[in-house]
Short mmCIF file of C-alpha atoms and ligand atoms in Angstrom, two decimals:
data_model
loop_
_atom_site.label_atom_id
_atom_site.label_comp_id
_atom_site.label_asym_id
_atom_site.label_seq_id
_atom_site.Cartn_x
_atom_site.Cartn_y
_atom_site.Cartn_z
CA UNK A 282 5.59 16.86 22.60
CA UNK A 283 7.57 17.46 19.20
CA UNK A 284 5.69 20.09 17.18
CA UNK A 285 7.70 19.21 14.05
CA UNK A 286 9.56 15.74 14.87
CA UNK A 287 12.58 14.78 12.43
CA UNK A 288 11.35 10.74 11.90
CA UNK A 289 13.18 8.72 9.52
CA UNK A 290 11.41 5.28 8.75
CA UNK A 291 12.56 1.60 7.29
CA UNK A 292 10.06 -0.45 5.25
CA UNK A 293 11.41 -3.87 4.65
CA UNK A 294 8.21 -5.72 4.52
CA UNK A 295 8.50 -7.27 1.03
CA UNK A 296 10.83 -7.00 -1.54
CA UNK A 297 11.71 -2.84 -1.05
CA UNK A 298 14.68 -1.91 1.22
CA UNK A 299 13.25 1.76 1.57
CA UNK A 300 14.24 4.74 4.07
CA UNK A 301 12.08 7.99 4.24
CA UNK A 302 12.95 11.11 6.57
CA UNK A 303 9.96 13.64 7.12
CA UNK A 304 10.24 16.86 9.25
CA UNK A 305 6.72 16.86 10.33
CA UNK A 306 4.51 16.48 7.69
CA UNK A 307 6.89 17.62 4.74
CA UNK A 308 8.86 15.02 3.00
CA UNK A 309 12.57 15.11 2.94
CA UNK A 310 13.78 11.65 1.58
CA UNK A 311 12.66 8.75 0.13
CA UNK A 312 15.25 5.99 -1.16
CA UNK A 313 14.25 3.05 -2.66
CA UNK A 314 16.08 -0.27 -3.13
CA UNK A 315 13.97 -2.98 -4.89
CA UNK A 316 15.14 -6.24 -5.18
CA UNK A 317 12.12 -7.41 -7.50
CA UNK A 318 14.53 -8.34 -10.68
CA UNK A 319 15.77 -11.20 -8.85
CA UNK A 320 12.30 -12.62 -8.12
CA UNK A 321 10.82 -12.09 -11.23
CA UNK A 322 12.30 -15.83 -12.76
CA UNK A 323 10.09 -17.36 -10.02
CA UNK A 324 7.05 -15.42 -10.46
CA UNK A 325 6.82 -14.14 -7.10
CA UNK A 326 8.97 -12.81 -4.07
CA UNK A 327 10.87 -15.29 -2.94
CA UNK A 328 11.22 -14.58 1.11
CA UNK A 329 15.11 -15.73 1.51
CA UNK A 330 16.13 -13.47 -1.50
CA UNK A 331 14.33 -10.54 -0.07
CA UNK A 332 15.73 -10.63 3.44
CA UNK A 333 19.69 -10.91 1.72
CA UNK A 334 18.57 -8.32 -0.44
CA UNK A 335 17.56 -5.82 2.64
CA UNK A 336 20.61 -6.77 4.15
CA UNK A 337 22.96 -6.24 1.34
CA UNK A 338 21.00 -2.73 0.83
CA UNK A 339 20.53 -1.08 4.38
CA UNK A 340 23.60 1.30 4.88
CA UNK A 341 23.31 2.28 1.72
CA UNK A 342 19.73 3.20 1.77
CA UNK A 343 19.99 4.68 4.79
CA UNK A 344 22.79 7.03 4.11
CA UNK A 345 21.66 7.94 1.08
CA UNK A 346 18.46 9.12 2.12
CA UNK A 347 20.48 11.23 5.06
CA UNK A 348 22.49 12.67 2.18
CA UNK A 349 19.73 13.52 0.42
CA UNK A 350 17.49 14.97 3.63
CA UNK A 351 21.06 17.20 4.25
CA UNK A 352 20.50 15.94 8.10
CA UNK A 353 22.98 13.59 10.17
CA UNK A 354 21.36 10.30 12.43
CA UNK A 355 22.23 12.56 15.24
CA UNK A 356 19.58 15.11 14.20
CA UNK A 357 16.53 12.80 14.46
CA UNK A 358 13.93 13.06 17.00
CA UNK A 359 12.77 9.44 16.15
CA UNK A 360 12.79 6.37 14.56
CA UNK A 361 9.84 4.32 12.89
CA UNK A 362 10.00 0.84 11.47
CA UNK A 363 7.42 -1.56 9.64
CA UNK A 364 6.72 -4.07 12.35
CA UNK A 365 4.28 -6.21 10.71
CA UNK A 366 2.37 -7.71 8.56
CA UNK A 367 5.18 -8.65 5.84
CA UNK A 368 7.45 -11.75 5.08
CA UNK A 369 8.85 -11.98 9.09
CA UNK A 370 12.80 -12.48 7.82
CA UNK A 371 12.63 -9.77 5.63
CA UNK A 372 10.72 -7.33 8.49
CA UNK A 373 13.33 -8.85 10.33
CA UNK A 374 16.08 -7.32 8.89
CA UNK A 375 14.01 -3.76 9.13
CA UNK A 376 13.62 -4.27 12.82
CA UNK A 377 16.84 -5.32 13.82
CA UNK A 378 18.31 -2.28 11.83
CA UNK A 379 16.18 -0.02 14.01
CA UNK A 380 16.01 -1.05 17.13
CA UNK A 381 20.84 -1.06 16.18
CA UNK A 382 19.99 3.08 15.34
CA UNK A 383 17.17 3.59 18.33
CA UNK A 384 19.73 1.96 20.81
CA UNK A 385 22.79 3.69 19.63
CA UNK A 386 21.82 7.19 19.43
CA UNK A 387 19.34 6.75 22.27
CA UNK A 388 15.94 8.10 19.80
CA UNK A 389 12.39 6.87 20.79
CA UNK A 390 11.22 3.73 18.14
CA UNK A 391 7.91 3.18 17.00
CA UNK A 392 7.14 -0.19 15.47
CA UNK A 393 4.30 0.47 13.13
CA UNK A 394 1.46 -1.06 11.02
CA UNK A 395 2.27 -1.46 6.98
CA UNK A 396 -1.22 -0.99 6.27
CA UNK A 397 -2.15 1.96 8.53
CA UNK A 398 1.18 3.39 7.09
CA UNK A 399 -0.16 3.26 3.41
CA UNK A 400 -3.20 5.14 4.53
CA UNK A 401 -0.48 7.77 6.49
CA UNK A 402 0.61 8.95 3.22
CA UNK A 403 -1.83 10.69 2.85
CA UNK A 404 -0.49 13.14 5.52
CA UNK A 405 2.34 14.38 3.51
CA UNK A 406 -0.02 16.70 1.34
CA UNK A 407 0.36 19.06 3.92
CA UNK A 408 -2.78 21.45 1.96
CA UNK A 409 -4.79 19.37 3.42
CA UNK A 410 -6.48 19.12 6.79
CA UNK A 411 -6.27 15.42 8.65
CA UNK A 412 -9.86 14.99 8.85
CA UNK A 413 -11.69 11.59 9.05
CA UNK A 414 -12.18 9.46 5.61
CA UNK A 415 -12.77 6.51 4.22
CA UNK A 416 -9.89 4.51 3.30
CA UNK A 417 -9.55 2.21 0.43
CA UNK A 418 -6.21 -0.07 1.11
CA UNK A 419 -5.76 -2.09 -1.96
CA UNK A 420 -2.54 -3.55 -1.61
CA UNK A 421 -0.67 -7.25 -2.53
CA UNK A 422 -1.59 -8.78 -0.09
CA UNK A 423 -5.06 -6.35 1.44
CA UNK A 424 -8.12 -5.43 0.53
CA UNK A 425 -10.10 -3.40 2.96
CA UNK A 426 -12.71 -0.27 3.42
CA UNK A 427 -11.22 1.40 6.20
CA UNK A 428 -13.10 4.25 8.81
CA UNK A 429 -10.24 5.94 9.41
CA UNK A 430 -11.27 8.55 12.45
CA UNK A 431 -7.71 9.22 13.09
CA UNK A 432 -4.80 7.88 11.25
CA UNK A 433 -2.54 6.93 14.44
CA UNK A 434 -5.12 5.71 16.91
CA UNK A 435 -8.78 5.60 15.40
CA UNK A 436 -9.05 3.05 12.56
CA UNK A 437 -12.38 0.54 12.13
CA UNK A 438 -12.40 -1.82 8.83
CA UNK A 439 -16.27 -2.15 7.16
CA UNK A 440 -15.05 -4.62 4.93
CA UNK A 441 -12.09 -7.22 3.51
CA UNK A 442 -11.43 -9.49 0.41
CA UNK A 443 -12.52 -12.87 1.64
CA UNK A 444 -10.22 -14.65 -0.67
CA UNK A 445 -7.69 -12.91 -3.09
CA UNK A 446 -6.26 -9.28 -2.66
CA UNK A 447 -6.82 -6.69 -5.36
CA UNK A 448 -3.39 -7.28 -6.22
CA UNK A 449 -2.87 -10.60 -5.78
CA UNK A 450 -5.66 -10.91 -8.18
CA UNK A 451 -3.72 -8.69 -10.64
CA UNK A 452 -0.59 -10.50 -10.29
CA UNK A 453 -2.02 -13.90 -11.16
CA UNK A 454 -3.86 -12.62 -14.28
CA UNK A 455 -0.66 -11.51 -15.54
CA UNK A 456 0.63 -14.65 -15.32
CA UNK A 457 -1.99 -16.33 -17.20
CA UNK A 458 -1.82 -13.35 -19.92
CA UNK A 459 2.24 -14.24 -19.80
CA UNK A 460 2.91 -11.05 -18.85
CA UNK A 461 5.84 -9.97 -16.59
CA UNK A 462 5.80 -9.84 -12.27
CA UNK A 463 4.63 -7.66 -10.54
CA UNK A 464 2.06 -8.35 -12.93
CA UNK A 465 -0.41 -4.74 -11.66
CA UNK A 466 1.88 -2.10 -13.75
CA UNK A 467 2.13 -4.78 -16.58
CA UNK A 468 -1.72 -4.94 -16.77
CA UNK A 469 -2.07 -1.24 -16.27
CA UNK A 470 0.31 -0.68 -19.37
CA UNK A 471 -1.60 -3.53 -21.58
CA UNK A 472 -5.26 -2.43 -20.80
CA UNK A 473 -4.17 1.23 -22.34
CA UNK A 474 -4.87 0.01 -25.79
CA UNK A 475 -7.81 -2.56 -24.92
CA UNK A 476 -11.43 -2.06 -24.62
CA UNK A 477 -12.88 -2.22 -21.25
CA UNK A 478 -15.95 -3.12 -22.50
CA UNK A 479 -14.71 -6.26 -24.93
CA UNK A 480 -15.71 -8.48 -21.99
CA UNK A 481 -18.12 -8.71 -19.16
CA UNK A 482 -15.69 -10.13 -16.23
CA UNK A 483 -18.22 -11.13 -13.07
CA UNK A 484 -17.91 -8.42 -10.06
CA UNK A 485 -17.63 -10.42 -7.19
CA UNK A 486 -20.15 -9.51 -4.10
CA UNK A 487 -20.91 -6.29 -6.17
CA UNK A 488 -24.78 -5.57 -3.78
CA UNK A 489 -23.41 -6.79 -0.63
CA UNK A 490 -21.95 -5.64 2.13
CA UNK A 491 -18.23 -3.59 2.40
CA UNK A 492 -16.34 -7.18 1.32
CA UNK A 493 -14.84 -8.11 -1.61
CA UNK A 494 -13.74 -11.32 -3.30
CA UNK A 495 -11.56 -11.72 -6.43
CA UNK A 496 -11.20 -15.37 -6.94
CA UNK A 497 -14.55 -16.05 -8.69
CA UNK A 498 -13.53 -13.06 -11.39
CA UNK A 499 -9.87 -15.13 -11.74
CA UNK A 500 -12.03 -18.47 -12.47
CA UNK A 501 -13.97 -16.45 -15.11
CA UNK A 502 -10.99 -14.75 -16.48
CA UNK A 503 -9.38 -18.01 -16.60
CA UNK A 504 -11.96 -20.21 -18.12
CA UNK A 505 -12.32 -17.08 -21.04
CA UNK A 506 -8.93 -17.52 -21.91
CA UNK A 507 -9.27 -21.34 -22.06
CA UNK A 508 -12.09 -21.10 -24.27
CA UNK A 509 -10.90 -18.34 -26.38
CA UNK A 510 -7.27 -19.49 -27.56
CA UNK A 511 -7.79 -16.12 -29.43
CA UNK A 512 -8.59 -13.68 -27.19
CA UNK A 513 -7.28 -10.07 -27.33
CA UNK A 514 -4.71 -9.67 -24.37
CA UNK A 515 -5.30 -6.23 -24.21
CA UNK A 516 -9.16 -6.69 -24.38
CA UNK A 517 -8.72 -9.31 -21.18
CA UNK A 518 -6.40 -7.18 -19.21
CA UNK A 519 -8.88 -4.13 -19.58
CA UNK A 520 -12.17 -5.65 -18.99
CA UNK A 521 -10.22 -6.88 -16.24
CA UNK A 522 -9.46 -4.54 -14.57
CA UNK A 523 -12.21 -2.57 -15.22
CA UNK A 524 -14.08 -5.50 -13.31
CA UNK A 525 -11.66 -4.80 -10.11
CA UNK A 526 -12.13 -0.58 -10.05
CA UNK A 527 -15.54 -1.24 -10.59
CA UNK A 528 -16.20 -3.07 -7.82
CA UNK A 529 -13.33 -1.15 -5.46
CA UNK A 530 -14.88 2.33 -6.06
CA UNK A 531 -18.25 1.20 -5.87
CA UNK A 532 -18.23 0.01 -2.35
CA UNK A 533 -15.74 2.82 -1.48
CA UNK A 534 -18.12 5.65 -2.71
CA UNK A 535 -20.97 3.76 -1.31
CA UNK A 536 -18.44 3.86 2.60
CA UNK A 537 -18.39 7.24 1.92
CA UNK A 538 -21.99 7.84 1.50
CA UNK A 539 -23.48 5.57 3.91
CA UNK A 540 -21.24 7.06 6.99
CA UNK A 541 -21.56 10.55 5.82
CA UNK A 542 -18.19 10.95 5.65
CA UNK A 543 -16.82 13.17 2.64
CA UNK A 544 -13.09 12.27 1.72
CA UNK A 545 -12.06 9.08 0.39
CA UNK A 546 -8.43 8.00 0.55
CA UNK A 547 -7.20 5.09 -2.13
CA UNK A 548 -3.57 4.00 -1.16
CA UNK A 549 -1.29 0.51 -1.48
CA UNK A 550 0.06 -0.50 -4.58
CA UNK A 551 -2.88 -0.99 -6.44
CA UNK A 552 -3.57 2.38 -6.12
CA UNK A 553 -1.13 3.45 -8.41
CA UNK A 554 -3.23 2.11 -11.15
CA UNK A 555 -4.11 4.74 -13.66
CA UNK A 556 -8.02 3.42 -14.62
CA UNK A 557 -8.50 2.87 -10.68
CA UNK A 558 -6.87 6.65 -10.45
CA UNK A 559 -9.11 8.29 -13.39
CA UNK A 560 -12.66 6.49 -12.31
CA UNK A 561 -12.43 7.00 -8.99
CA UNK A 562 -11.74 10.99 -9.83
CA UNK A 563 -15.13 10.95 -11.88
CA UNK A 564 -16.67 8.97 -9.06
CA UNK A 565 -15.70 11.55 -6.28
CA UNK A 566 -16.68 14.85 -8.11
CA UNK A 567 -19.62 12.84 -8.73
CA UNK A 568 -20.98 12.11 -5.23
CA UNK A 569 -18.95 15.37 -3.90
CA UNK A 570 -16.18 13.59 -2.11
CA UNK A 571 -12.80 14.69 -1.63
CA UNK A 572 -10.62 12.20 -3.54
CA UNK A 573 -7.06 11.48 -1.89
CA UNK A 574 -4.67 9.42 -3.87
CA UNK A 575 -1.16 10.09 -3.17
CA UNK A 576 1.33 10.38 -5.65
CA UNK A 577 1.87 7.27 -7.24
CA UNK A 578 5.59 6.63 -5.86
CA UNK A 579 4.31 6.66 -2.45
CA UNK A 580 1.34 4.13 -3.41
CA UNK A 581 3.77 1.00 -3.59
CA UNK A 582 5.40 0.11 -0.36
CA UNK A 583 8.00 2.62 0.81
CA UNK A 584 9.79 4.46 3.85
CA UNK A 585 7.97 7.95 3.65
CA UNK A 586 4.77 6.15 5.05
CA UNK A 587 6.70 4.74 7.85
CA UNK A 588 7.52 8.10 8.63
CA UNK A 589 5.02 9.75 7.97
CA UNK A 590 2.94 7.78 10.64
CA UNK A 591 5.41 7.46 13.02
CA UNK A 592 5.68 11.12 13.40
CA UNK A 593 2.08 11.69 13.27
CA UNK A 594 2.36 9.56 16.20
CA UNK A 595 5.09 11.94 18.35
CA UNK A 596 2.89 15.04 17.47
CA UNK A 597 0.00 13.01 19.05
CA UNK A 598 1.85 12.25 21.94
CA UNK A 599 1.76 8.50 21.25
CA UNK A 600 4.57 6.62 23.35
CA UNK A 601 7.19 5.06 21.41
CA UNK A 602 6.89 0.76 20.88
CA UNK A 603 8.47 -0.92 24.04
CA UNK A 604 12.08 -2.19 22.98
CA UNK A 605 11.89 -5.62 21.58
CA UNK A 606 8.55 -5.34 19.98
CA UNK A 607 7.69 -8.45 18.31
CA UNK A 608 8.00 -8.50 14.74
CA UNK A 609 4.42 -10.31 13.19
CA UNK A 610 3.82 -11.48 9.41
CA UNK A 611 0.05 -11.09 10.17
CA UNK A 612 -1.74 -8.09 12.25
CA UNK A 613 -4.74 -6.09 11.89
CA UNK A 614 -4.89 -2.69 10.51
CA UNK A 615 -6.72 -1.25 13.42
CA UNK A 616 -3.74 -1.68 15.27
CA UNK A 617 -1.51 1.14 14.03
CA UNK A 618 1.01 1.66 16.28
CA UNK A 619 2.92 -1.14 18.50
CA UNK A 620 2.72 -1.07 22.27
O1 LIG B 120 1.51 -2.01 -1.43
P1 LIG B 120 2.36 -2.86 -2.27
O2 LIG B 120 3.56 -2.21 -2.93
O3 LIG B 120 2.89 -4.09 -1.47
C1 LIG B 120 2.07 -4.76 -0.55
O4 LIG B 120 1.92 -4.24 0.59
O5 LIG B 120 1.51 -5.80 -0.96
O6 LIG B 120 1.42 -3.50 -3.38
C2 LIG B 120 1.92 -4.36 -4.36
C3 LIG B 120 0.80 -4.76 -5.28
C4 LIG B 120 1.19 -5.83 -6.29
O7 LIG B 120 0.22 -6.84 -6.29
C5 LIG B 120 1.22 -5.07 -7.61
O8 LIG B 120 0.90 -5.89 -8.72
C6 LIG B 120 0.16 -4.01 -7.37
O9 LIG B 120 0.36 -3.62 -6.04
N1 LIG B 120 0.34 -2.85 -8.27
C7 LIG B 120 -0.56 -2.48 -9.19
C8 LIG B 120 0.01 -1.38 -9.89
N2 LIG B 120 1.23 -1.12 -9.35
C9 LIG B 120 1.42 -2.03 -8.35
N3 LIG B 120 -1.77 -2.98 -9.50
C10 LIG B 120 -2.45 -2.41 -10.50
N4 LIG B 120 -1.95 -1.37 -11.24
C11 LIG B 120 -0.74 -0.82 -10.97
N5 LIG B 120 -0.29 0.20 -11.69
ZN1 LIG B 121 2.33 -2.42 0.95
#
């Protein structure tokens, strides 16, 4: 067992060609290569552009983030790699690349979970102590309430969207407010100079269970704009969103409570959002419960979560994936690591 592995990981789920290295639980690189300018005329990620735009991008990312670690390929204890769920020819291209580097320098490879690597983040504040929490994963594409017990082997979900993700939902209200894709930071920026309290959006499922569904807000959201030719954008986009952290934090705080369990950690894209970031720090001190949000660069997909799990997982004595893994565009979080 590695006490402090070297890990660098690939994240080519989407439309980011992005390489972190971590020594342990410290972060060393993170490089970046986003190909979302040339989907942004289509109003969505277009899968073939995405996988030619990881392709185009790997060396480069790679190296750089070696550069910037000061550490050669050589150096690495292991390598970790976003095996699923994701577009499957752009995790493709991630895959391929490391099983090439796993193969040629002869370094363990651990295919790994995108979603339980958003929650992984969270180990690279090394102040704090890995102890179980509630995880909120509000992604692109997810939307779950997450036990996590331990963030390499002990994961069980309380609840998922049954329709629309938190972000999906974002990214199609931007649309119909016109505003530019990804359509979260562009709703974000508008709602700064709205009123959150212009309009009262429905909050989908808000006294049930640990699910959540967005699609009945978009209909209302929708149907206002219809019917109000005009509406305030910035009014819209807050109330909004203030619909969506509303119901997030309220069945987060309420995981929290109900288990017993004191620490909360928000992660995925959405997370980056600064209303979700700000309420959900009043919620927390409110009920007593240790709020973790990572910085919002890591929040958005990335390589330093890749590692950062995959590393956890040699300190924990995990074995590496077998060679070959498959590669899957759908698989459940509570499956963080690949056999
Ligand atoms: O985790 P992520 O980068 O990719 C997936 O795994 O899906 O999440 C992307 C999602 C997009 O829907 C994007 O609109 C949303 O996260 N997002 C935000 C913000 N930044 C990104 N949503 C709300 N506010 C933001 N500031
Ligand atoms: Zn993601």
């Amino acid at each position: 067992m590695i006490d402090q592995p070297l890990v660098l990981g690939i994240e080519t789920s989407c439309d980011e060609t992005a390489v972190g290295i971590v020594r342990g639980r410290t972060l060393l690189a993170n490089v970046i290569s986003s190909s979302v300018e040339e989907h942004a005329r289509f109003g969505g990620v277009v899968p073939e552009i995405a996988s030619r735009a990881h392709l185009e991008a790997m060396p480069s990312v790679i190296e750089e983030a070696l550069k910037i670690a000061q550490i050669s390929l050589r150096d690495l204890d292991a390598i970790g790699v976003t095996a699923g769920p994701g577009l499957i020819g752009a995790l493709l291209v991630g895959t391929s690349a490391a099983h090439g580097l796993s193969l040629a320098l002869d370094k363990p490879l651990f295919g790994v979970n995108h979603l339980s690597s958003h929650l992984a983040v969270d180990a690279l504040d090394e102040s704090r102590a890995l102890t179980p929490a509630i995880g909120l994963l509000v992604s692109g594409g997810h939307s779950s309430i997450i036990q996590v017990t331990n963030l390499v082997s002990e994961f069980h979900v309380l609840g998922a969207t049954i329709d629309d993700a938190a972000g999906e939902a974002f990214d199609k209200i931007a649309r119909l407010l016109e505003l530019d894709f990804p359509g979260g930071p562009a709703i974000d920026e508008l709602a700064v100079a709205g009123d959150f309290d212009a309009i009262e959006f429905p909050r989908g499922l808000a006294n049930s269970d640990y699910n959540f569904s967005f699609s009945g807000l978009k209909t209302a959201v929708s149907r206002y704009l219809q019917s109000t030719p005009n509406a305030l954008k910035a009014d819209v986009a807050a109330s909004f969103q203030e619909a969506v952290v509303d119901v997030l934090l309220t069945k987060a705080v309420r995981a929290c409570t109900e288990t017993g369990i004191e620490a909360l950690i928000i992660a995925g894209g959405v997370a980056a959002n600064s209303r979700l970031r700000s309420e959900a720090t009043r919620r927390c001190a409110e009920a007593k419960i240790e709020l973790r949000t990572p910085p919002r660069a890591l929040c958005t997909d990335n390589g330093a979560m890749v590692a950062a799990i995959s590393s956890l997982a040699v300190s924990a004595g995990v074995a590496p994936s077998r060679p070959g893994f498959a590669t899957l565009s759908t698989a459940p979080v509570d499956r963080p690591i690949w056999g």
